[in-house]
Every structure is written in structure tokens, then in C-alpha cells.
Coordinates of C-alpha atoms in Angstrom, one line a residue:
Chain A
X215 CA -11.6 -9.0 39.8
X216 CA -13.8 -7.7 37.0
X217 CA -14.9 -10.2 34.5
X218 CA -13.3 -9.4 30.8
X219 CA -15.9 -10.3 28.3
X220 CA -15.1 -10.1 24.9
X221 CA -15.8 -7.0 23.6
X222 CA -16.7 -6.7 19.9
X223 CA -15.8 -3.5 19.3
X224 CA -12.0 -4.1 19.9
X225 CA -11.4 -7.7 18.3
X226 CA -9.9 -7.9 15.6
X227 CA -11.3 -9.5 12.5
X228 CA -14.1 -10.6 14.3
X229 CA -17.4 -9.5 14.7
X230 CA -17.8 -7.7 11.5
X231 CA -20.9 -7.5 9.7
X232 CA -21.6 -6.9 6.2
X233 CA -23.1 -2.9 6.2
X234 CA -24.6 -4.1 3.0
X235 CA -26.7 -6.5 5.1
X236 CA -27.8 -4.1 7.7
X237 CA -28.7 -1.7 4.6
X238 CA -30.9 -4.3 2.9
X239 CA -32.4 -5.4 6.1
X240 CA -33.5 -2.0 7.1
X241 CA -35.0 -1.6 3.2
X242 CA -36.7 -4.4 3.5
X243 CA -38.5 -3.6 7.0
X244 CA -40.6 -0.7 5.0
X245 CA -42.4 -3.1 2.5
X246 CA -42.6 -5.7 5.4
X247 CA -44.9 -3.6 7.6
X248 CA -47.2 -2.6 4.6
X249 CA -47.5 -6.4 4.2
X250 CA -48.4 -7.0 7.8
X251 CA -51.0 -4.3 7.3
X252 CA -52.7 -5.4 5.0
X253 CA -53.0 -8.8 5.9
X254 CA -54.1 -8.0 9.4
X255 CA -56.2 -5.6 7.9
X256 CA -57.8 -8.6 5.5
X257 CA -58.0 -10.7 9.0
X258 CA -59.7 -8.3 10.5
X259 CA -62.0 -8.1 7.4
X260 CA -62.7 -11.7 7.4
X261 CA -63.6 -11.7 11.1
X262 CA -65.8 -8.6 11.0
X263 CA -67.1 -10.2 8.1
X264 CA -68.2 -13.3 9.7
X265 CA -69.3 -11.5 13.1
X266 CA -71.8 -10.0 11.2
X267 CA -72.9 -13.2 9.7
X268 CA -73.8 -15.0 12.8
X269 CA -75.4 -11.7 14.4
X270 CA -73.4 -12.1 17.5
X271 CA -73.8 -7.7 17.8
X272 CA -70.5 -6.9 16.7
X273 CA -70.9 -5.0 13.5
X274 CA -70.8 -1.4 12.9
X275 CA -67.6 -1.0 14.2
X276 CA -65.0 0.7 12.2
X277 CA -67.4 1.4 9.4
X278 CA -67.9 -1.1 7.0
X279 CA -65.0 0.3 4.4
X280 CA -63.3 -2.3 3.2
X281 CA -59.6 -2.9 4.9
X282 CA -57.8 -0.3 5.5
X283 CA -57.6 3.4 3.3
X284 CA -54.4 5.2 2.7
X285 CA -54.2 7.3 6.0
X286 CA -54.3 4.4 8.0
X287 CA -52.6 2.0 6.3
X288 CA -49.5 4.7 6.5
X289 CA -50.5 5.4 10.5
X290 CA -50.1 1.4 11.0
X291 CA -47.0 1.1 9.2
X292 CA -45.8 4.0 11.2
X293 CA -46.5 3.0 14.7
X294 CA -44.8 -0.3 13.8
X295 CA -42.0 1.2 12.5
X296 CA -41.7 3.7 15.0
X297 CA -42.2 1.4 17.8
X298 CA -39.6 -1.1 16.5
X299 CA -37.1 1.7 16.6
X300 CA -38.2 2.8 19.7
X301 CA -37.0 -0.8 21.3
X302 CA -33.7 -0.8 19.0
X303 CA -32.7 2.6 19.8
X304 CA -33.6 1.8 24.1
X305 CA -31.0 -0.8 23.1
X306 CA -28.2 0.9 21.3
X307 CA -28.5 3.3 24.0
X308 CA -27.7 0.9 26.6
X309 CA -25.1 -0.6 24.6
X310 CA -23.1 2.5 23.8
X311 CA -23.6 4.5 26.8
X312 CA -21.6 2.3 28.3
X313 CA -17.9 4.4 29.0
X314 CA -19.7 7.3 29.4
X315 CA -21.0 9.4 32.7
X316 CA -24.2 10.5 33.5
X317 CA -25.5 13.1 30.9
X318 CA -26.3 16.7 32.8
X319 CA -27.6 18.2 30.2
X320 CA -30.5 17.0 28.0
X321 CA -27.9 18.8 24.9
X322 CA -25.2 16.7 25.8
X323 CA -27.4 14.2 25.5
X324 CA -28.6 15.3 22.0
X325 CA -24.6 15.8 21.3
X326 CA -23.6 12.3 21.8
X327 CA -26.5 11.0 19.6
X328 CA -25.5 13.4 16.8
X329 CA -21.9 12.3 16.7
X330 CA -21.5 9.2 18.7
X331 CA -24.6 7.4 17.9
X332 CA -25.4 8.0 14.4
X333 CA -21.2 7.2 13.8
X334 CA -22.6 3.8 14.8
X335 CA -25.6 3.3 12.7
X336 CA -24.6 5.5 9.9
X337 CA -21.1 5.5 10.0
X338 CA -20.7 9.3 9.8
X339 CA -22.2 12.2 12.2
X340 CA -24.7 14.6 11.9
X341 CA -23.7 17.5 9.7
X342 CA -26.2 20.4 11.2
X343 CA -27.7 20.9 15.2
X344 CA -30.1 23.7 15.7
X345 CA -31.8 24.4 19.1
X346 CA -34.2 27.1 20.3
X347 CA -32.7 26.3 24.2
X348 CA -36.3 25.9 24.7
X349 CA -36.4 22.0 24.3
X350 CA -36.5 21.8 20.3
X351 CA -33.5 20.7 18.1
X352 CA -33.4 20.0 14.5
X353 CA -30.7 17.7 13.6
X354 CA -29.6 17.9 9.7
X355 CA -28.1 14.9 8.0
X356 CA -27.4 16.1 4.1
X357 CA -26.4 12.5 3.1
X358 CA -28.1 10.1 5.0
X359 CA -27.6 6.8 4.4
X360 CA -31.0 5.1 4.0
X361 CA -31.7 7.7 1.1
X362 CA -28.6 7.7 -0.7
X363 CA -29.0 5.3 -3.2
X364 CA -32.3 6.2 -3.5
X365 CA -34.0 7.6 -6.8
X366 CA -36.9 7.3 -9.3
X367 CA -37.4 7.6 -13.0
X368 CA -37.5 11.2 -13.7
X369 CA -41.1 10.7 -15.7
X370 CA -41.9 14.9 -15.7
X371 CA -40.4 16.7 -12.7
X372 CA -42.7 18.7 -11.1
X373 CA -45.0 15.8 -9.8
X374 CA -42.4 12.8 -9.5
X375 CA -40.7 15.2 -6.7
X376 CA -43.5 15.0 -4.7
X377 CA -44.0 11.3 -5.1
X378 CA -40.5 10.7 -4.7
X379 CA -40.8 12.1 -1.0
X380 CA -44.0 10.4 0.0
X381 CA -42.3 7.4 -0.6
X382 CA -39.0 8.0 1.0
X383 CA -41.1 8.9 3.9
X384 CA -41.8 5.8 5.5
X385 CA -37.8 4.5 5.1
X386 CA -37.4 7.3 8.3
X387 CA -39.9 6.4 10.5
X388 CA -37.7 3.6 11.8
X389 CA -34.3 5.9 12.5
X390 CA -37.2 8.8 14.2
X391 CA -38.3 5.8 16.4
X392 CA -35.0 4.4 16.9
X393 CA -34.0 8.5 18.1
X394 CA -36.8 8.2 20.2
X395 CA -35.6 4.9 21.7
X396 CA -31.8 6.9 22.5
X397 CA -33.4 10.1 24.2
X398 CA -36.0 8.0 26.0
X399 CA -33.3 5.6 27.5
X400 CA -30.9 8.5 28.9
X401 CA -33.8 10.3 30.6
X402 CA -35.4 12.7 27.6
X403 CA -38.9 11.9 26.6
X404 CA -39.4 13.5 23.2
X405 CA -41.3 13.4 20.2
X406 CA -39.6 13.1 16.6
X407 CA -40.7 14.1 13.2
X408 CA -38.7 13.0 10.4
X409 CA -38.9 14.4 7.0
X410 CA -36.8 14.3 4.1
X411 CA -37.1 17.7 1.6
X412 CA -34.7 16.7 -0.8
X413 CA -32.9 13.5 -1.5
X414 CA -30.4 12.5 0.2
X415 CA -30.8 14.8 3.3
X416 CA -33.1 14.4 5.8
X417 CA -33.7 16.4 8.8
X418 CA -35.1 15.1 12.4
X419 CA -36.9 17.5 14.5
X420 CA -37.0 16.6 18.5
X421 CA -39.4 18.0 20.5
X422 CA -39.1 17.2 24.1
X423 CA -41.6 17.2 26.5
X424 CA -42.2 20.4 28.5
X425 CA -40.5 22.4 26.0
X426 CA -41.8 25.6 23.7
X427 CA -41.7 26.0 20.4
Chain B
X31 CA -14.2 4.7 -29.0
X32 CA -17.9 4.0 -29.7
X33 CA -20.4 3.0 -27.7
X34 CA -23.7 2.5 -29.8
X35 CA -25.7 0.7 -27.3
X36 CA -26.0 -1.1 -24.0
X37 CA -28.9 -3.9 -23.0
X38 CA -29.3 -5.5 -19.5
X39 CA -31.5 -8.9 -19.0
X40 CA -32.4 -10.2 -15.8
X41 CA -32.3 -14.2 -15.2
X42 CA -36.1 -14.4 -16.3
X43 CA -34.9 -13.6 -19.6
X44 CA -36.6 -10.2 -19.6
X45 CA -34.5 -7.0 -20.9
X46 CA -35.4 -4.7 -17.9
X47 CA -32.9 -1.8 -19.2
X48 CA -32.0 -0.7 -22.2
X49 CA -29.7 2.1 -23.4
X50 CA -29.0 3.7 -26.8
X51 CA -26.0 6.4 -28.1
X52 CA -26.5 5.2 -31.9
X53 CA -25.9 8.4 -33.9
X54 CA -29.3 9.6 -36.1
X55 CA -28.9 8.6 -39.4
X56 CA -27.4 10.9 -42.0
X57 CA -31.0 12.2 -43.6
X58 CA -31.8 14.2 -39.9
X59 CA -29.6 16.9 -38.7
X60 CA -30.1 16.7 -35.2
X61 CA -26.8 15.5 -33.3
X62 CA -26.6 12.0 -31.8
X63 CA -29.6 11.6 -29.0
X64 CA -29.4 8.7 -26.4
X65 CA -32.1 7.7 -25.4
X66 CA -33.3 4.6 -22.5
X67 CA -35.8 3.2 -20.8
X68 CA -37.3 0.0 -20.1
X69 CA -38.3 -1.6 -23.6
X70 CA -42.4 -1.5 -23.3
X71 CA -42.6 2.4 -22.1
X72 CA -40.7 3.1 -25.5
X73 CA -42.0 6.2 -28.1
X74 CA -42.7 3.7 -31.3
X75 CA -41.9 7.2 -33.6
X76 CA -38.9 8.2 -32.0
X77 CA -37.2 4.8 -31.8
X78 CA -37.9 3.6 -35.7
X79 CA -36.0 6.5 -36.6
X80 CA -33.3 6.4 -34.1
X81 CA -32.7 2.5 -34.9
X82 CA -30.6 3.5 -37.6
X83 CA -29.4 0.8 -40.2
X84 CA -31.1 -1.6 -38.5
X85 CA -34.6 -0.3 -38.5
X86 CA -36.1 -2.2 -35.8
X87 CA -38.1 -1.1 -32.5
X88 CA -36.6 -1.5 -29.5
X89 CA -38.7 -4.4 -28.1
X90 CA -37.2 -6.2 -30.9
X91 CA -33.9 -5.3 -30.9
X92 CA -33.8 -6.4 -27.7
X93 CA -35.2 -9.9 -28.4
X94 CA -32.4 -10.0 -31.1
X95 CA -29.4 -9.3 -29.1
X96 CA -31.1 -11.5 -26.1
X97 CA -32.0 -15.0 -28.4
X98 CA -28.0 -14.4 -29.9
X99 CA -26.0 -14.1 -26.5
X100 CA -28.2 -17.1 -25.2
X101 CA -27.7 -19.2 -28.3
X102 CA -24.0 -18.4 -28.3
X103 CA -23.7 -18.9 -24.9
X104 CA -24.7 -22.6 -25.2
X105 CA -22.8 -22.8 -27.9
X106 CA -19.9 -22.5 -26.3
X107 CA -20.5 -24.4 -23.2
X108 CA -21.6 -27.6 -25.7
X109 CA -18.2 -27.1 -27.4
X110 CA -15.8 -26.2 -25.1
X111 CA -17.4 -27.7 -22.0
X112 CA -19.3 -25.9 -18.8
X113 CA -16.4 -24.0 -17.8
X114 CA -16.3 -22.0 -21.0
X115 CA -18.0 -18.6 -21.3
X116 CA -18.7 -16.6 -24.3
X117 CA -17.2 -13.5 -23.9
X118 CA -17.2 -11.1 -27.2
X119 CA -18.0 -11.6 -31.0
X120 CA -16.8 -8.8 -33.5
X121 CA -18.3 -8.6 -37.1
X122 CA -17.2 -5.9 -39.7
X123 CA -19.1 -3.0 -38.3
X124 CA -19.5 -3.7 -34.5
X125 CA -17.9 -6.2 -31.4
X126 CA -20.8 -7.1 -28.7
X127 CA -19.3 -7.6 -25.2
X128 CA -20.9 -10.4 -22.9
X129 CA -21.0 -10.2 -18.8
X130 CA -22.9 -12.5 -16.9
X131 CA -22.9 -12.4 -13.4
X132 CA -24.0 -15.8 -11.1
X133 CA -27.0 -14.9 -10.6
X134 CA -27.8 -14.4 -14.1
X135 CA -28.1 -11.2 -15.0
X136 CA -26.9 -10.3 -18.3
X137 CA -25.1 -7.3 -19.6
X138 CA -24.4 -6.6 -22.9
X139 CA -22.5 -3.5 -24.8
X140 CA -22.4 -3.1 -28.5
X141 CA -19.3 -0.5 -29.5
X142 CA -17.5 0.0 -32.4
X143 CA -14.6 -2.9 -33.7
X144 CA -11.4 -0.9 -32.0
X145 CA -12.3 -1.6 -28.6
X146 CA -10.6 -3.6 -26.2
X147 CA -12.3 -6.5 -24.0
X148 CA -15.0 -4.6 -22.3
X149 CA -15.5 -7.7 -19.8
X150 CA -14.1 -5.9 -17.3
X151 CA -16.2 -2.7 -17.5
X152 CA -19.2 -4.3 -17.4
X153 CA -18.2 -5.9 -14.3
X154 CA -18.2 -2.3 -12.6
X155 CA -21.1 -1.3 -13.9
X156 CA -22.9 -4.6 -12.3
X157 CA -20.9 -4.0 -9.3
X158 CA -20.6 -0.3 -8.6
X159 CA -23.7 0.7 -10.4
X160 CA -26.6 -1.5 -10.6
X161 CA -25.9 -3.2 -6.7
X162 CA -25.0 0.5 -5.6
X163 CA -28.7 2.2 -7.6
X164 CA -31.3 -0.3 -8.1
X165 CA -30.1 -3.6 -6.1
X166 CA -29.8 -1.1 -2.7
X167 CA -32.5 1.6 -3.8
X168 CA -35.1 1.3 -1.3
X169 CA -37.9 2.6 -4.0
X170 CA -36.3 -0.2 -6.5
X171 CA -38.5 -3.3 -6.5
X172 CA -36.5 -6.6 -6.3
X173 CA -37.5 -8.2 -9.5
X174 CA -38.2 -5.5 -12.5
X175 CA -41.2 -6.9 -14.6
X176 CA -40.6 -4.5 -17.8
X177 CA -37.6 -3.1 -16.7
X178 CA -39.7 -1.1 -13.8
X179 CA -37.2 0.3 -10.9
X180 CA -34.0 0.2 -13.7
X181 CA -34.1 3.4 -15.3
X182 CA -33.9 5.5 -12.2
X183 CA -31.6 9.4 -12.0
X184 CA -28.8 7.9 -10.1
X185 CA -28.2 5.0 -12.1
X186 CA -29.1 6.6 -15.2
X187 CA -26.6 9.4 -14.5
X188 CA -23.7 7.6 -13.4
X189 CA -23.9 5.2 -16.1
X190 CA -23.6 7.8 -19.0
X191 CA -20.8 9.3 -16.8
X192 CA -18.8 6.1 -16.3
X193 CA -19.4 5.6 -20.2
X194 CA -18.0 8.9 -20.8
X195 CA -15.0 8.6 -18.5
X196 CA -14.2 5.5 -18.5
X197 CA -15.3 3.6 -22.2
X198 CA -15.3 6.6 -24.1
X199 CA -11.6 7.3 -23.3
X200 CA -9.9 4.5 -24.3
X201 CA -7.2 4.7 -26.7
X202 CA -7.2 8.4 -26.2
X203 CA -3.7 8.4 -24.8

């Protein structure tokens, strides 16, 4: 006899979570890690700080530059990011593999995390899959979700543009990690790069290991 | 119908967006100009100008319209107890409509005398709008110290076309 658990997915009426939730939660995570950045980075001020003092041989390391600069502040807040969607998306994978056989082929892998995967974080699928059969896809999503409501005040075109994608940047790092999460759990280990090159769309480029460009 | 101008005040009493469509007075030819922002990054020149018969800056237009919705506001709830809420006043040359929502943000609409209650309107702006362009913007700060994060494309965009579709229409039948 096989044990019947609830299954959320086909309840009715229960089990439903606000999307405007999830969407605020995810906003949030951006400024959240800049936070945690900077603080650790103070900490780790304040400690080197008072290493130095009591002469104990520490100093010197890291330079003496005062927390952290730009580069690395957006490196930190990228591994975090990154690496919390890495978890999430070993997760989801789990979760919604569940039905399915084993994958054969690394782009039916790729297939079921344009269309059944991203139907379940972004409620729609990816509009655009390009492959080189080599091991490189670029998946295209012209309205994705965490950028769609996004937008500045148009002070002077030209330069805003560019500032506009620097700081829409960091809101993909976590879907890239989460990606990375997917592919890693059904056997592909890949790289991601995210970037977005005009608002909403965004487009994710997988590189998997072992493949040529 | 109207519009001549629109003001939105956050619940630190702040105007964090403002919105004009008051047509240039008679003495310039140039065609009616609309012009926003947040109330400090305003063009002193531009706006004297632009104020039309009232001849006041923005910043203190703004204070205006602010200190009369808030006295009339307790007004009303001293005389016709907590549950009553100001909703519009009309003089001889405009009506000001009044939407607050519960967490006390205030948005306010000046149009001409023939307009309906535009209660209702202002309700989908707050809703469909502001929650949808700055409330949910990831680039939008969440409180907007001189109206920073407001007066963003998207917002600004669909605003002047839900004006356009929806305000300016009425009556048109």
C-alpha cells in the first residue's frame, strides 16, 4: 500500500500562497545581502583593527583599505545570492522531478527547466532556447518577472540606461544560482551568467562543463 | 473633463509625487505642458510660470493642498464621528477628490467642477499603479524621502495613460 500524502499541488483551496509575497521576498533578498556585506565587512574591520592593536602578527592582510570597495562588495553579494539559489533550485529540482523519468539527454534536461520549471517560479515558460549542441544554451525570457515592474526616473537617457542595468543586475543572480541548483541536481554541472540588456528581458547563458564554445 | 493636477503624500506627511496638466496661462503660446517630479528636484523658473492663477512653487502648493485635506479630514471625523471620511470638496472653479488608503497614504486629484466622484479612480491608481510600479519595483526604495523612487517610466507612463483613458473620458458618451 503506498502512503497518500497530501499533495499540495492538487488540493483545492489550500496551499496557496500570495505570488505578491514570494515577489517582495525575493526583492528584498538583494538589499539584504548588501547589508550582510557590509556589516561583516565592518566586523571584519573592527577585528583587523584590533589585531593590529595588540600586535598579535596579524596585520597586513587584505590591505588595510577600509571595508570592502565596489568589486567586492558586488562579488560577496553574488556568491551569497548565487549560492542561496544554488540550494533552492537542488530543492525545486527534487520537488518537481518527481513524475518524471530519468533525463537522457542533458537538453531534455534543459527543456523541462525552460517550460516546467520556470512555469513554477515564474508562472510562464521561457520564450527563446538556443544551443550550439556543443554544451552552451542561452535561454531568453522577454518578460521576466523579477524585472517587470522594474524602472527608474528617466533623468537623461543615455547614462540612466546603463545604471539602470547595473542595478537590475544583482536581482538575477539568485534565479542563475537557483538554474544552477536545477541542472546540478539532475546530473549537469554548469555555469550560468545572467544578464539583462534591456528591461524586462533577461537572458541566461548555461555553460556546462566539458562543453565548447 | 479636466484634470489640472494630481499630489500623492505618504503617511509621514511628505508629498513624495506630484503631477501637473494645468494649462500655461493665456500670455505664453505654448500648448498645455505636464510636468512631475518629486517636489524638491523641481525647476523654480519653469514651475512659477506654469502655476497659473495661483502663482505658487510647487513645494508650496503642495504644503497647501496637504495642511487642507489633513485639516478637513479632522474635521470631519470631530463632527461626524471616526467612521466618517472626507471624500471631495468643490468650489466655483475646481472639486479636489480625497483617497486614503489604511496605511495612510494620501491621494489627491484636482479636476475641473463636472466631474463625478473620482474616489473610485484613485483607488486604481493606488492599487494597480503605485503597488504594481513603485511598491513591487525592486529599484524603488520602501519609504521615499522627497519623493525618491515615485517618479519612475512605468508608473509615470501608465498614470498619464489611465488619466487619458480612463478620467479624461468621462462624460464623453
Amino acid at each position: 500500500p503506498t502512503m497518500s500524502l497530501p499533495d499540495p499541488s492538487t488540493t483545492q483551496n489550500e496551499g496557496y500562497v500570495s505570488a505578491t509575497c514570494f515577489d517582495l521576498l525575493l526583492i528584498e533578498l538583494v538589499p539584504m545581502a548588501y547589508r550582510i556585506a557590509a556589516d561583516l565587512a565592518a566586523k571584519e574591520e573592527v577585528w583587523l583593527a584590533s589585531k593590529r592593536r595588540t600586535n598579535l602578527g596579524v596585520g597586513g592582510i587584505g590591505g588595510t583599505a577600509p571595508g570592502l570597495d565596489e568589486e567586492e562588495l558586488r562579488e560577496t553579494v553574488f556568491f551569497r545570492l548565487d549560492s542561496i539559489g544554488y540550494r533552492v533550485g537542488l530543492a525545486l529540482a527534487e520537488r518537481f522531478s518527481r513524475e518524471r523519468p530519468r533525463f537522457t539527454d542533458p537538453l531534455d534536461v534543459i527543456k523541462f527547466l525552460c517550460k516546467d520549471l520556470w512555469v513554477v517560479v515564474f508562472r510562464k515558460q521561457i520564450d527563446n532556447l538556443k544551443t550550439n549542441h556543443r554544451g552552451v544554451y542561452v535561454l531568453t525570457d522577454n518578460n521576466f518577472k523579477p524585472l517587470k515592474n522594474m524602472s527608474l526616473e528617466k533623468a537623461g537617457a543615455g547614462r540612466s540606461r546603463e545604471t539602470m542595468m547595473q542595478q537590475a543586475q544583482p536581482f538575477l543572480y539568485f534565479p542563475a544560482g537557483v538554474i544552477r541548483g536545477v541542472l546540478s541536481a539532475l546530473g549537469i554541472q554548469a555555469s550560468v551568467v545572467a544578464e539583462t540588456s534591456e528591461l524586462p528581458g533577461a537572458t541566461f547563458q548555461i555553460r556546462t562543463v566539458g562543453s565548447k564554445p | 473633463m479636466v484634470v489640472y493636477s494630481f499630489y500623492i503624500f505618504d503617511r509621514h506627511t511628505e508629498c513624495i509625487y506630484t503631477r501637473r496638466w494645468t494649462p500655461r496661462p493665456l500670455s505664453s503660446a505654448k500648448p498645455a505642458r505636464p510636468q512631475s517630479g518629486g517636489s524638491v528636484l523641481s525647476n523654480g523658473d519653469a514651475n512659477t510660470v506654469a502655476a497659473g492663477r495661483r502663482g505658487l512653487s510647487k513645494e508650496d502648493d503642495a504644503k497647501l493642498v496637504f495642511g487642507t485635506i489633513f485639516s478637513l479630514r479632522g474635521l470631519v471625523q470631530k463632527l461626524g464621528g471616526d467612521d466618517n471620511n472626507f471624500v471631495s470638496y468643490r468650489t466655483g472653479e475646481y472639486k479636489l477628490h480625497y483617497y486614503e488608503t489604511p496605511t495612510r497614504l494620501k491621494f489627491v486629484m484636482l479636476t475641473d467642477t463636472k466631474v463625478p466622484n473620482l474616489r473610485l479612480h484613485l483607488h486604481q491608481i493606488w492599487a494597480n499603479l503605485y503597488i504594481e510600479y513603485v511598491v513591487k519595483n525592486p529599484l524603488s526604495p520602501v519609504e521615499h524621502p522627497g519623493g525618491i523612487g515615485v517618479a519612475n517610466e512605468l508608473f509615470e507612463g501608465t498614470l498619464e495613460r489611465f488619466k487619458v483613458t480612463s478620467i479624461d473620458s468621462i462624460g464623453e458618451r
